Short mmCIF file of C-alpha atoms and ligand atoms in Angstrom, two decimals:
data_model
loop_
_atom_site.label_atom_id
_atom_site.label_comp_id
_atom_site.label_asym_id
_atom_site.label_seq_id
_atom_site.Cartn_x
_atom_site.Cartn_y
_atom_site.Cartn_z
CA UNK A 1 0.01 -0.22 0.32
CA UNK A 2 1.65 3.64 -0.85
CA UNK A 3 0.29 6.95 -0.98
CA UNK A 4 1.30 9.66 -3.45
CA UNK A 5 0.78 13.10 -2.75
CA UNK A 6 1.35 16.54 -3.97
CA UNK A 7 2.92 18.97 -1.55
CA UNK A 8 2.21 22.63 -2.27
CA UNK A 9 4.47 26.00 -2.32
CA UNK A 10 3.18 28.61 -0.05
CA UNK A 11 3.70 32.35 0.81
CA UNK A 12 4.03 32.94 4.07
CA UNK A 13 3.32 36.38 6.30
CA UNK A 14 1.77 38.05 3.40
CA UNK A 15 3.79 41.90 4.47
CA UNK A 16 1.26 42.80 7.59
CA UNK A 17 0.83 39.06 8.95
CA UNK A 18 5.10 37.85 9.74
CA UNK A 19 4.64 34.61 10.96
CA UNK A 20 1.07 34.31 11.56
CA UNK A 21 -0.63 34.45 7.68
CA UNK A 22 0.07 32.26 4.70
CA UNK A 23 -1.31 31.07 1.80
CA UNK A 24 -1.40 28.02 -0.35
CA UNK A 25 -0.52 27.40 -4.19
CA UNK A 26 -2.14 25.01 -6.35
CA UNK A 27 0.14 24.59 -9.49
CA UNK A 28 3.82 24.95 -7.31
CA UNK A 29 4.78 21.78 -4.82
CA UNK A 30 6.56 19.10 -4.94
CA UNK A 31 5.76 15.23 -5.06
CA UNK A 32 5.58 12.39 -2.41
CA UNK A 33 5.51 8.76 -2.58
CA UNK A 34 4.96 7.45 0.87
CA UNK A 35 4.49 3.69 1.64
CA UNK A 36 4.23 1.23 5.19
CA UNK A 37 7.69 -1.21 5.31
CA UNK A 38 8.32 -4.43 7.47
CA UNK A 39 11.45 -2.39 9.72
CA UNK A 40 10.61 -0.55 12.05
CA UNK A 41 11.73 2.27 10.68
CA UNK A 42 11.42 5.68 9.39
CA UNK A 43 13.63 5.96 6.06
CA UNK A 44 13.92 8.68 3.44
CA UNK A 45 14.53 6.12 0.66
CA UNK A 46 15.19 9.13 -2.53
CA UNK A 47 14.85 12.69 -2.66
CA UNK A 48 15.40 13.73 -6.09
CA UNK A 49 15.59 17.62 -7.44
CA UNK A 50 17.50 19.11 -4.23
CA UNK A 51 20.73 17.81 -2.50
CA UNK A 52 18.90 17.61 1.04
CA UNK A 53 20.03 15.15 4.26
CA UNK A 54 18.99 11.79 3.71
CA UNK A 55 18.74 11.20 7.42
CA UNK A 56 15.63 10.97 9.46
CA UNK A 57 16.72 13.39 12.03
CA UNK A 58 18.24 15.48 9.45
CA UNK A 59 15.51 15.86 7.06
CA UNK A 60 12.79 17.72 7.97
CA UNK A 61 10.25 15.28 6.82
CA UNK A 62 12.03 12.53 9.11
CA UNK A 63 11.78 15.18 12.25
CA UNK A 64 8.24 15.80 11.42
CA UNK A 65 6.84 11.91 11.08
CA UNK A 66 8.91 10.90 13.87
CA UNK A 67 6.64 13.90 16.10
CA UNK A 68 3.99 12.22 14.69
CA UNK A 69 4.85 8.99 15.58
CA UNK A 70 5.80 10.08 18.85
CA UNK A 71 2.41 10.95 19.88
CA UNK A 72 0.83 7.59 18.71
CA UNK A 73 3.51 5.70 20.62
CA UNK A 74 3.68 3.51 17.13
CA UNK A 75 6.89 1.40 15.83
CA UNK A 76 5.39 0.98 12.50
CA UNK A 77 8.23 1.85 9.67
CA UNK A 78 7.38 3.83 6.29
CA UNK A 79 9.53 4.47 3.44
CA UNK A 80 9.43 8.16 2.24
CA UNK A 81 10.25 9.37 -1.31
CA UNK A 82 10.29 13.38 -2.38
CA UNK A 83 10.58 14.73 -5.61
CA UNK A 84 11.90 18.26 -4.73
CA UNK A 85 10.14 20.77 -7.31
CA UNK A 86 10.89 23.37 -4.56
CA UNK A 87 13.86 24.94 -4.06
CA UNK A 88 15.09 24.84 -0.81
CA UNK A 89 15.57 28.64 0.56
CA UNK A 90 13.68 30.38 -2.32
CA UNK A 91 10.77 31.85 0.21
CA UNK A 92 8.01 29.34 -1.20
CA UNK A 93 7.80 27.34 2.22
CA UNK A 94 10.23 24.31 0.77
CA UNK A 95 10.75 23.13 4.27
CA UNK A 96 7.03 23.12 4.78
CA UNK A 97 5.95 21.13 2.28
CA UNK A 98 8.12 18.34 2.44
CA UNK A 99 7.13 18.37 7.00
CA UNK A 100 3.44 19.26 5.98
CA UNK A 101 2.95 16.56 3.09
CA UNK A 102 4.86 13.99 5.43
CA UNK A 103 2.86 13.74 8.27
CA UNK A 104 -0.29 14.61 5.50
CA UNK A 105 0.40 11.37 4.08
CA UNK A 106 1.93 8.89 6.90
CA UNK A 107 -1.67 10.28 8.35
CA UNK A 108 -3.49 8.64 5.42
CA UNK A 109 -1.61 5.64 5.26
CA UNK A 110 -2.42 4.71 9.55
CA UNK A 111 -6.39 5.53 8.94
CA UNK A 112 -6.38 9.35 9.66
CA UNK A 113 -5.68 8.93 13.53
CA UNK A 114 -5.09 13.21 13.38
CA UNK A 115 -7.71 15.57 11.57
CA UNK A 116 -5.48 17.70 9.26
CA UNK A 117 -5.68 20.85 12.09
CA UNK A 118 -4.00 18.33 14.51
CA UNK A 119 -0.88 17.57 12.06
CA UNK A 120 -0.21 21.66 12.04
CA UNK A 121 2.32 20.76 15.37
CA UNK A 122 4.00 17.79 14.06
CA UNK A 123 4.71 19.75 10.71
CA UNK A 124 6.31 22.72 12.81
CA UNK A 125 8.97 20.42 14.28
CA UNK A 126 10.61 20.33 10.66
CA UNK A 127 10.00 23.69 10.72
CA UNK A 128 12.22 24.35 13.55
CA UNK A 129 14.10 21.74 12.46
CA UNK A 130 14.86 24.02 9.28
CA UNK A 131 15.18 27.19 10.39
CA UNK A 132 15.29 27.72 13.96
CA UNK A 133 12.19 28.02 14.66
CA UNK A 134 8.58 26.55 14.79
CA UNK A 135 6.31 29.01 12.92
CA UNK A 136 3.07 27.53 11.61
CA UNK A 137 2.51 29.90 9.09
CA UNK A 138 3.62 27.86 6.36
CA UNK A 139 2.90 24.41 7.00
CA UNK A 140 -0.57 25.69 8.03
CA UNK A 141 -1.78 26.86 4.80
CA UNK A 142 0.44 23.60 2.92
CA UNK A 143 -1.73 21.35 4.98
CA UNK A 144 -5.01 22.91 4.71
CA UNK A 145 -5.36 25.29 1.37
CA UNK A 146 -6.00 28.82 0.56
CA UNK A 147 -5.32 31.40 3.92
CA UNK A 148 -4.57 30.79 7.03
CA UNK A 149 -4.28 32.68 10.28
CA UNK A 150 -2.31 31.40 13.66
CA UNK A 151 -4.68 33.29 16.10
CA UNK A 152 -2.19 32.05 18.80
CA UNK A 153 0.75 30.37 18.89
CA UNK A 154 0.46 28.81 22.65
CA UNK A 155 -2.07 26.96 22.81
CA UNK A 156 -2.03 27.08 19.19
CA UNK A 157 -4.92 28.05 17.41
CA UNK A 158 -5.32 28.12 13.87
CA UNK A 159 -8.11 29.49 11.67
CA UNK A 160 -8.55 28.97 8.14
CA UNK A 161 -9.77 32.06 6.05
CA UNK A 162 -11.70 32.16 2.25
CA UNK A 163 -9.83 32.47 -0.50
CA UNK A 164 -11.50 35.44 -2.64
CA UNK A 165 -11.87 32.88 -5.88
CA UNK A 166 -10.16 35.77 -8.67
CA UNK A 167 -7.09 36.08 -6.41
CA UNK A 168 -4.06 35.13 -8.83
CA UNK A 169 -0.54 35.17 -7.26
CA UNK A 170 2.64 36.01 -9.24
CA UNK A 171 6.34 35.01 -7.72
CA UNK A 172 9.16 35.44 -8.87
CA UNK A 173 12.42 33.70 -7.27
CA UNK A 174 15.62 35.59 -7.84
CA UNK A 175 18.15 32.21 -8.30
CA UNK A 176 19.55 33.37 -4.46
CA UNK A 177 19.22 31.61 -2.13
CA UNK A 178 18.56 32.75 1.49
CA UNK A 179 18.05 30.71 4.32
CA UNK A 180 15.34 31.49 7.10
CA UNK A 181 17.92 31.51 9.77
CA UNK A 182 19.79 33.87 8.20
CA UNK A 183 16.74 36.32 6.82
CA UNK A 184 15.19 35.56 10.87
CA UNK A 185 18.78 37.03 12.21
CA UNK A 186 18.55 40.22 10.74
CA UNK A 187 14.80 41.59 12.01
CA UNK A 188 14.41 44.15 14.95
CA UNK A 189 13.42 42.44 17.95
CA UNK A 190 11.38 45.73 19.12
CA UNK A 191 8.39 47.48 17.08
CA UNK A 192 7.86 50.99 17.12
CA UNK A 193 4.66 51.67 18.24
CA UNK A 194 3.23 53.52 15.20
CA UNK A 195 4.59 50.91 12.73
CA UNK A 196 2.25 48.95 15.14
CA UNK A 197 -0.27 50.27 14.71
CA UNK A 198 -0.27 50.41 10.95
CA UNK A 199 0.33 46.96 10.92
CA UNK A 200 -2.32 45.72 13.43
CA UNK A 201 -4.58 47.80 11.53
CA UNK A 202 -3.57 46.40 7.72
CA UNK A 203 -3.82 43.10 9.35
CA UNK A 204 -7.10 43.03 10.28
CA UNK A 205 -8.37 45.01 7.15
CA UNK A 206 -6.53 42.18 4.94
CA UNK A 207 -9.15 39.21 6.74
CA UNK A 208 -12.31 41.38 6.45
CA UNK A 209 -11.02 41.75 2.80
CA UNK A 210 -11.04 38.33 2.30
CA UNK A 211 -14.59 37.58 3.82
CA UNK A 212 -16.42 40.68 1.87
CA UNK A 213 -14.17 39.55 -1.54
CA UNK A 214 -13.35 43.24 -1.20
CA UNK A 215 -9.82 42.95 -4.02
CA UNK A 216 -8.82 46.49 -3.48
CA UNK A 217 -9.06 46.13 0.32
CA UNK A 218 -6.51 43.16 0.08
CA UNK A 219 -4.61 45.70 -1.54
CA UNK A 220 -4.37 48.11 0.23
CA UNK A 221 -3.59 46.16 3.74
CA UNK A 222 -0.97 44.54 1.68
CA UNK A 223 1.82 46.73 3.51
CA UNK A 224 4.74 45.63 6.07
CA UNK A 225 6.49 48.43 8.19
CA UNK A 226 8.67 46.26 10.04
CA UNK A 227 10.03 43.25 8.79
CA UNK A 228 10.34 44.16 4.62
CA UNK A 229 12.28 47.83 5.15
CA UNK A 230 15.36 45.10 6.55
CA UNK A 231 14.90 42.23 4.65
CA UNK A 232 14.38 43.49 1.25
CA UNK A 233 18.25 44.79 0.98
CA UNK A 234 19.07 40.89 -0.09
CA UNK A 235 16.74 40.98 -2.79
CA UNK A 236 17.92 42.81 -5.64
CA UNK A 237 15.39 45.39 -7.18
CA UNK A 238 13.16 44.81 -4.78
CA UNK A 239 11.91 48.65 -4.47
CA UNK A 240 11.71 48.93 -8.34
CA UNK A 241 9.68 45.61 -8.67
CA UNK A 242 7.46 46.76 -6.87
CA UNK A 243 6.83 49.70 -8.86
CA UNK A 244 7.01 47.71 -11.97
CA UNK A 245 4.07 45.45 -10.39
CA UNK A 246 1.80 47.75 -8.75
CA UNK A 247 1.99 50.15 -12.03
CA UNK A 248 1.31 46.64 -14.05
CA UNK A 249 -1.86 46.38 -11.66
CA UNK A 250 -1.11 44.10 -9.01
CA UNK A 251 -2.94 44.56 -5.87
CA UNK A 252 -0.55 44.28 -3.98
CA UNK A 253 3.37 43.58 -3.66
CA UNK A 254 5.73 41.80 -1.13
CA UNK A 255 8.46 39.77 0.08
CA UNK A 256 7.48 35.82 0.31
CA UNK A 257 7.99 34.03 3.42
CA UNK A 258 11.66 35.29 4.01
CA UNK A 259 12.72 35.83 0.51
CA UNK A 260 14.32 36.05 -1.91
CA UNK A 261 11.43 35.41 -3.78
CA UNK A 262 8.61 38.38 -3.84
CA UNK A 263 5.06 37.81 -4.76
CA UNK A 264 2.13 40.66 -6.59
CA UNK A 265 -0.82 39.75 -5.99
CA UNK A 266 -3.39 40.09 -8.71
CA UNK A 267 -6.99 39.99 -9.66
CA UNK A 268 -7.68 37.47 -12.36
CA UNK A 269 -5.10 36.17 -14.77
CA UNK A 270 -5.34 38.82 -17.50
CA UNK A 271 -3.52 41.13 -14.82
CA UNK A 272 -1.32 38.47 -13.19
CA UNK A 273 0.00 37.68 -16.84
CA UNK A 274 1.12 41.71 -17.48
CA UNK A 275 2.47 41.64 -14.16
CA UNK A 276 4.22 38.62 -14.68
CA UNK A 277 5.82 39.87 -18.02
CA UNK A 278 7.02 43.81 -16.44
CA UNK A 279 8.34 41.66 -13.88
CA UNK A 280 10.19 38.98 -16.37
CA UNK A 281 11.96 41.95 -18.45
CA UNK A 282 12.98 43.68 -15.99
CA UNK A 283 15.27 40.84 -14.50
CA UNK A 284 15.98 40.50 -17.96
CA UNK A 285 17.39 43.39 -18.48
CA UNK A 286 19.33 43.54 -15.28
CA UNK A 287 20.72 39.89 -16.22
CA UNK A 288 19.08 38.54 -12.79
CA UNK A 289 18.37 34.21 -12.96
CA UNK A 290 15.13 33.95 -11.99
CA UNK A 291 11.97 31.22 -11.89
CA UNK A 292 8.46 32.48 -12.39
CA UNK A 293 5.17 30.90 -10.48
CA UNK A 294 1.56 32.13 -11.41
CA UNK A 295 -1.35 30.20 -9.37
CA UNK A 296 -4.63 30.07 -8.00
CA UNK A 297 -4.48 30.13 -4.00
CA UNK A 298 -6.66 27.11 -3.40
N1 HSE B 1 7.20 33.20 8.67
C1 HSE B 1 8.29 33.09 8.39
C2 HSE B 1 9.60 34.13 8.15
C3 HSE B 1 8.40 32.03 7.09
O1 HSE B 1 9.10 34.85 7.75
O2 HSE B 1 10.81 34.07 8.73
C4 HSE B 1 9.48 31.49 6.43
O3 HSE B 1 9.40 31.14 5.83
#
Protein backbone atom coordinates (compact mmCIF):
# COMPACT_ATOMS: atom_id res chain seq x y z
CA UNK A 1 0.00 0.00 0.00
CA UNK A 2 1.40 3.39 -0.91
CA UNK A 3 0.16 6.91 -1.30
CA UNK A 4 1.24 9.66 -3.65
CA UNK A 5 0.69 13.24 -2.62
CA UNK A 6 1.21 16.77 -3.87
CA UNK A 7 2.88 18.96 -1.25
CA UNK A 8 2.15 22.58 -2.14
CA UNK A 9 4.31 25.69 -2.00
CA UNK A 10 3.08 28.48 0.27
CA UNK A 11 3.53 32.21 0.72
CA UNK A 12 4.01 33.12 4.38
CA UNK A 13 3.63 36.51 6.08
CA UNK A 14 1.80 38.24 3.22
CA UNK A 15 3.40 41.53 4.25
CA UNK A 16 1.40 42.51 7.33
CA UNK A 17 1.12 39.04 8.91
CA UNK A 18 4.65 38.09 9.92
CA UNK A 19 4.63 34.54 11.33
CA UNK A 20 0.81 34.44 11.45
CA UNK A 21 -0.56 34.61 7.90
CA UNK A 22 0.03 32.41 4.87
CA UNK A 23 -1.58 31.05 1.72
CA UNK A 24 -1.28 27.97 -0.44
CA UNK A 25 -0.41 27.79 -4.15
CA UNK A 26 -2.27 25.23 -6.18
CA UNK A 27 0.17 24.45 -8.99
CA UNK A 28 3.63 24.67 -7.45
CA UNK A 29 4.81 21.95 -5.13
CA UNK A 30 6.66 18.71 -4.48
CA UNK A 31 5.54 15.15 -5.05
CA UNK A 32 5.92 12.56 -2.34
CA UNK A 33 5.44 8.82 -2.28
CA UNK A 34 4.93 7.17 1.09
CA UNK A 35 4.54 3.54 2.02
CA UNK A 36 4.67 1.24 5.02
CA UNK A 37 7.74 -0.99 5.37
CA UNK A 38 8.34 -4.09 7.51
CA UNK A 39 11.40 -2.70 9.25
CA UNK A 40 9.97 -0.75 12.20
CA UNK A 41 12.06 2.07 10.84
CA UNK A 42 11.36 5.42 9.25
CA UNK A 43 13.47 5.92 6.14
CA UNK A 44 13.88 8.64 3.55
CA UNK A 45 14.67 6.37 0.64
CA UNK A 46 14.97 8.84 -2.22
CA UNK A 47 15.16 12.58 -2.76
CA UNK A 48 15.38 14.01 -6.25
CA UNK A 49 15.66 17.61 -7.37
CA UNK A 50 17.55 18.96 -4.36
CA UNK A 51 20.62 18.02 -2.37
CA UNK A 52 19.09 17.42 1.07
CA UNK A 53 20.01 15.15 3.98
CA UNK A 54 18.63 11.61 3.80
CA UNK A 55 19.16 10.86 7.51
CA UNK A 56 15.76 10.91 9.15
CA UNK A 57 16.76 13.10 12.08
CA UNK A 58 18.36 15.68 9.79
CA UNK A 59 15.53 15.80 7.27
CA UNK A 60 12.51 18.03 7.97
CA UNK A 61 10.07 15.37 6.69
CA UNK A 62 11.73 12.76 8.89
CA UNK A 63 11.62 14.94 12.00
CA UNK A 64 7.97 15.88 11.44
CA UNK A 65 6.91 12.26 10.98
CA UNK A 66 8.91 11.19 14.02
CA UNK A 67 7.01 13.74 16.11
CA UNK A 68 3.74 12.28 14.85
CA UNK A 69 4.74 8.65 15.47
CA UNK A 70 6.01 9.52 18.94
CA UNK A 71 2.61 10.88 19.84
CA UNK A 72 1.00 7.62 18.77
CA UNK A 73 3.61 5.48 20.45
CA UNK A 74 3.84 3.63 17.19
CA UNK A 75 6.61 1.41 15.83
CA UNK A 76 5.37 0.99 12.25
CA UNK A 77 8.11 1.75 9.72
CA UNK A 78 7.65 3.89 6.62
CA UNK A 79 9.58 4.76 3.47
CA UNK A 80 9.35 8.26 2.06
CA UNK A 81 10.38 9.34 -1.43
CA UNK A 82 10.48 13.04 -2.25
CA UNK A 83 10.57 14.72 -5.65
CA UNK A 84 11.50 18.27 -4.77
CA UNK A 85 10.28 20.86 -7.23
CA UNK A 86 10.45 23.71 -4.72
CA UNK A 87 13.98 24.98 -4.27
CA UNK A 88 15.36 25.18 -0.75
CA UNK A 89 15.89 28.75 0.41
CA UNK A 90 13.47 30.15 -2.16
CA UNK A 91 10.94 31.66 0.25
CA UNK A 92 7.94 29.65 -0.89
CA UNK A 93 7.89 27.11 1.88
CA UNK A 94 10.19 24.34 0.67
CA UNK A 95 10.76 22.87 4.13
CA UNK A 96 7.09 23.32 5.00
CA UNK A 97 6.00 21.36 1.91
CA UNK A 98 8.18 18.41 2.92
CA UNK A 99 7.13 18.55 6.58
CA UNK A 100 3.44 19.04 5.92
CA UNK A 101 3.33 16.57 3.03
CA UNK A 102 5.05 13.87 5.05
CA UNK A 103 2.74 14.05 8.07
CA UNK A 104 -0.30 14.35 5.83
CA UNK A 105 0.66 11.20 3.91
CA UNK A 106 1.62 9.16 6.97
CA UNK A 107 -1.63 10.13 8.69
CA UNK A 108 -3.54 8.84 5.66
CA UNK A 109 -1.61 5.55 5.67
CA UNK A 110 -2.44 5.13 9.35
CA UNK A 111 -6.17 5.57 8.77
CA UNK A 112 -6.28 9.24 9.81
CA UNK A 113 -5.85 9.15 13.59
CA UNK A 114 -5.40 12.95 13.43
CA UNK A 115 -7.45 15.69 11.81
CA UNK A 116 -5.57 17.86 9.33
CA UNK A 117 -5.43 20.69 11.88
CA UNK A 118 -3.96 18.36 14.48
CA UNK A 119 -1.08 17.65 12.09
CA UNK A 120 0.14 21.26 12.22
CA UNK A 121 2.25 20.92 15.42
CA UNK A 122 4.07 17.88 13.97
CA UNK A 123 4.85 19.69 10.73
CA UNK A 124 6.07 22.66 12.80
CA UNK A 125 8.84 20.43 14.16
CA UNK A 126 10.21 20.25 10.62
CA UNK A 127 10.24 24.05 10.52
CA UNK A 128 12.05 24.15 13.85
CA UNK A 129 14.78 21.97 12.36
CA UNK A 130 14.99 24.05 9.17
CA UNK A 131 15.03 27.53 10.64
CA UNK A 132 15.44 27.24 14.40
CA UNK A 133 11.88 28.47 14.85
CA UNK A 134 8.67 26.45 14.76
CA UNK A 135 6.57 28.93 12.79
CA UNK A 136 3.26 27.68 11.39
CA UNK A 137 2.53 30.23 8.68
CA UNK A 138 3.76 27.90 5.89
CA UNK A 139 2.80 24.47 7.25
CA UNK A 140 -0.75 25.53 8.19
CA UNK A 141 -1.75 26.68 4.68
CA UNK A 142 0.21 23.76 3.15
CA UNK A 143 -1.99 21.37 5.15
CA UNK A 144 -5.27 23.26 5.11
CA UNK A 145 -5.13 25.02 1.74
CA UNK A 146 -6.27 28.57 1.00
CA UNK A 147 -5.37 31.24 3.54
CA UNK A 148 -4.71 30.52 7.18
CA UNK A 149 -4.11 32.66 10.23
CA UNK A 150 -2.29 31.68 13.40
CA UNK A 151 -4.42 33.38 16.06
CA UNK A 152 -2.16 32.06 18.82
CA UNK A 153 0.98 29.95 19.13
CA UNK A 154 0.53 29.04 22.78
CA UNK A 155 -1.87 27.37 22.81
CA UNK A 156 -1.82 26.82 19.05
CA UNK A 157 -4.95 28.07 17.35
CA UNK A 158 -5.09 28.24 13.56
CA UNK A 159 -8.02 29.57 11.55
CA UNK A 160 -8.87 28.82 7.93
CA UNK A 161 -9.78 31.98 5.99
CA UNK A 162 -11.67 32.20 2.70
CA UNK A 163 -9.87 32.67 -0.60
CA UNK A 164 -11.51 35.13 -3.02
CA UNK A 165 -11.95 33.27 -6.33
CA UNK A 166 -10.32 35.80 -8.68
CA UNK A 167 -7.16 36.16 -6.63
CA UNK A 168 -3.96 35.14 -8.41
CA UNK A 169 -0.42 35.27 -7.14
CA UNK A 170 2.68 35.79 -9.24
CA UNK A 171 5.93 34.67 -7.64
CA UNK A 172 9.31 35.84 -8.87
CA UNK A 173 12.20 33.89 -7.43
CA UNK A 174 15.62 35.49 -7.94
CA UNK A 175 17.96 32.51 -8.02
CA UNK A 176 19.91 33.28 -4.89
CA UNK A 177 19.51 31.22 -1.75
CA UNK A 178 18.40 32.98 1.43
CA UNK A 179 18.21 30.78 4.52
CA UNK A 180 15.24 31.53 6.74
CA UNK A 181 17.54 31.27 9.74
CA UNK A 182 19.71 34.09 8.34
CA UNK A 183 16.87 36.35 7.29
CA UNK A 184 15.29 35.94 10.74
CA UNK A 185 18.58 36.91 12.37
CA UNK A 186 18.58 40.39 10.79
CA UNK A 187 15.08 41.38 11.96
CA UNK A 188 14.84 43.94 14.75
CA UNK A 189 13.43 42.50 17.97
CA UNK A 190 11.56 45.63 19.01
CA UNK A 191 8.66 47.25 17.21
CA UNK A 192 7.87 50.94 17.13
CA UNK A 193 4.33 51.64 18.35
CA UNK A 194 3.35 53.71 15.29
CA UNK A 195 4.51 50.88 13.01
CA UNK A 196 2.60 48.34 15.11
CA UNK A 197 -0.59 50.40 14.78
CA UNK A 198 -0.21 50.48 11.00
CA UNK A 199 0.54 46.77 10.90
CA UNK A 200 -2.41 45.52 12.93
CA UNK A 201 -4.76 47.86 11.10
CA UNK A 202 -3.62 46.31 7.84
CA UNK A 203 -3.79 42.75 9.12
CA UNK A 204 -7.34 43.16 10.41
CA UNK A 205 -8.43 44.80 7.16
CA UNK A 206 -6.79 42.09 5.08
CA UNK A 207 -8.71 39.36 6.90
CA UNK A 208 -11.92 41.33 6.46
CA UNK A 209 -11.16 41.79 2.74
CA UNK A 210 -10.90 38.03 2.27
CA UNK A 211 -14.37 37.55 3.74
CA UNK A 212 -16.10 40.28 1.77
CA UNK A 213 -14.04 39.64 -1.39
CA UNK A 214 -12.92 43.25 -1.56
CA UNK A 215 -9.86 42.97 -3.80
CA UNK A 216 -8.92 46.64 -3.51
CA UNK A 217 -9.06 46.57 0.28
CA UNK A 218 -6.97 43.39 0.20
CA UNK A 219 -4.37 45.21 -1.91
CA UNK A 220 -4.37 48.33 0.29
CA UNK A 221 -3.71 46.13 3.29
CA UNK A 222 -0.64 44.43 1.84
CA UNK A 223 1.97 46.60 3.53
CA UNK A 224 4.71 45.81 5.95
CA UNK A 225 6.36 48.56 7.98
CA UNK A 226 8.31 46.20 10.21
CA UNK A 227 10.05 43.35 8.41
CA UNK A 228 10.13 44.34 4.72
CA UNK A 229 12.37 47.41 5.11
CA UNK A 230 15.05 45.19 6.65
CA UNK A 231 14.73 42.05 4.54
CA UNK A 232 14.24 43.76 1.19
CA UNK A 233 17.92 44.69 1.09
CA UNK A 234 18.61 40.99 0.36
CA UNK A 235 16.49 41.11 -2.81
CA UNK A 236 17.96 42.59 -6.01
CA UNK A 237 16.00 45.70 -7.15
CA UNK A 238 13.17 45.13 -4.67
CA UNK A 239 11.81 48.70 -4.82
CA UNK A 240 11.94 48.80 -8.61
CA UNK A 241 10.16 45.43 -8.86
CA UNK A 242 7.44 46.63 -6.53
CA UNK A 243 6.91 49.76 -8.58
CA UNK A 244 6.78 47.78 -11.82
CA UNK A 245 4.29 45.26 -10.39
CA UNK A 246 2.04 47.99 -9.01
CA UNK A 247 2.16 50.00 -12.25
CA UNK A 248 1.19 46.83 -14.14
CA UNK A 249 -1.95 46.50 -12.06
CA UNK A 250 -0.99 44.32 -9.08
CA UNK A 251 -3.15 44.72 -5.98
CA UNK A 252 -0.14 44.46 -3.72
CA UNK A 253 3.45 43.28 -3.65
CA UNK A 254 5.79 42.00 -0.97
CA UNK A 255 8.39 39.47 0.14
CA UNK A 256 7.29 35.85 0.08
CA UNK A 257 8.11 34.34 3.48
CA UNK A 258 11.70 35.08 4.34
CA UNK A 259 12.61 35.74 0.68
CA UNK A 260 14.27 36.04 -1.75
CA UNK A 261 11.05 35.30 -3.68
CA UNK A 262 8.65 38.19 -4.01
CA UNK A 263 4.92 37.94 -4.64
CA UNK A 264 2.44 40.11 -6.51
CA UNK A 265 -1.24 39.61 -5.76
CA UNK A 266 -3.50 40.23 -8.73
CA UNK A 267 -7.19 40.18 -9.55
CA UNK A 268 -7.67 37.75 -12.44
CA UNK A 269 -5.32 36.04 -14.87
CA UNK A 270 -5.10 38.89 -17.34
CA UNK A 271 -3.55 41.27 -14.82
CA UNK A 272 -1.37 38.48 -13.45
CA UNK A 273 0.07 37.87 -16.93
CA UNK A 274 0.86 41.60 -17.40
CA UNK A 275 2.53 41.76 -14.00
CA UNK A 276 4.49 38.59 -14.66
CA UNK A 277 5.71 39.81 -18.04
CA UNK A 278 6.72 43.22 -16.73
CA UNK A 279 8.75 41.77 -13.86
CA UNK A 280 10.29 39.17 -16.16
CA UNK A 281 11.37 41.79 -18.69
CA UNK A 282 12.92 43.95 -15.97
CA UNK A 283 14.97 41.10 -14.50
CA UNK A 284 16.06 39.96 -17.96
CA UNK A 285 17.31 43.47 -18.68
CA UNK A 286 19.22 43.45 -15.41
CA UNK A 287 20.69 40.01 -16.23
CA UNK A 288 19.36 38.32 -13.09
CA UNK A 289 18.38 34.65 -13.23
CA UNK A 290 14.96 33.83 -11.87
CA UNK A 291 12.04 31.40 -11.74
CA UNK A 292 8.45 32.54 -12.20
CA UNK A 293 5.19 31.04 -10.97
CA UNK A 294 1.59 32.08 -11.47
CA UNK A 295 -1.03 30.38 -9.38
CA UNK A 296 -4.47 30.35 -7.90
CA UNK A 297 -4.75 30.18 -4.12
CA UNK A 298 -6.48 26.98 -3.07
N1 LIG B 1 7.30 33.68 8.92
C1 LIG B 1 8.51 33.05 8.51
C2 LIG B 1 9.57 34.11 8.34
C3 LIG B 1 8.27 32.34 7.22
O1 LIG B 1 9.27 35.12 7.72
O2 LIG B 1 10.68 33.94 8.82
C4 LIG B 1 9.48 31.66 6.67
O3 LIG B 1 9.15 31.10 5.42
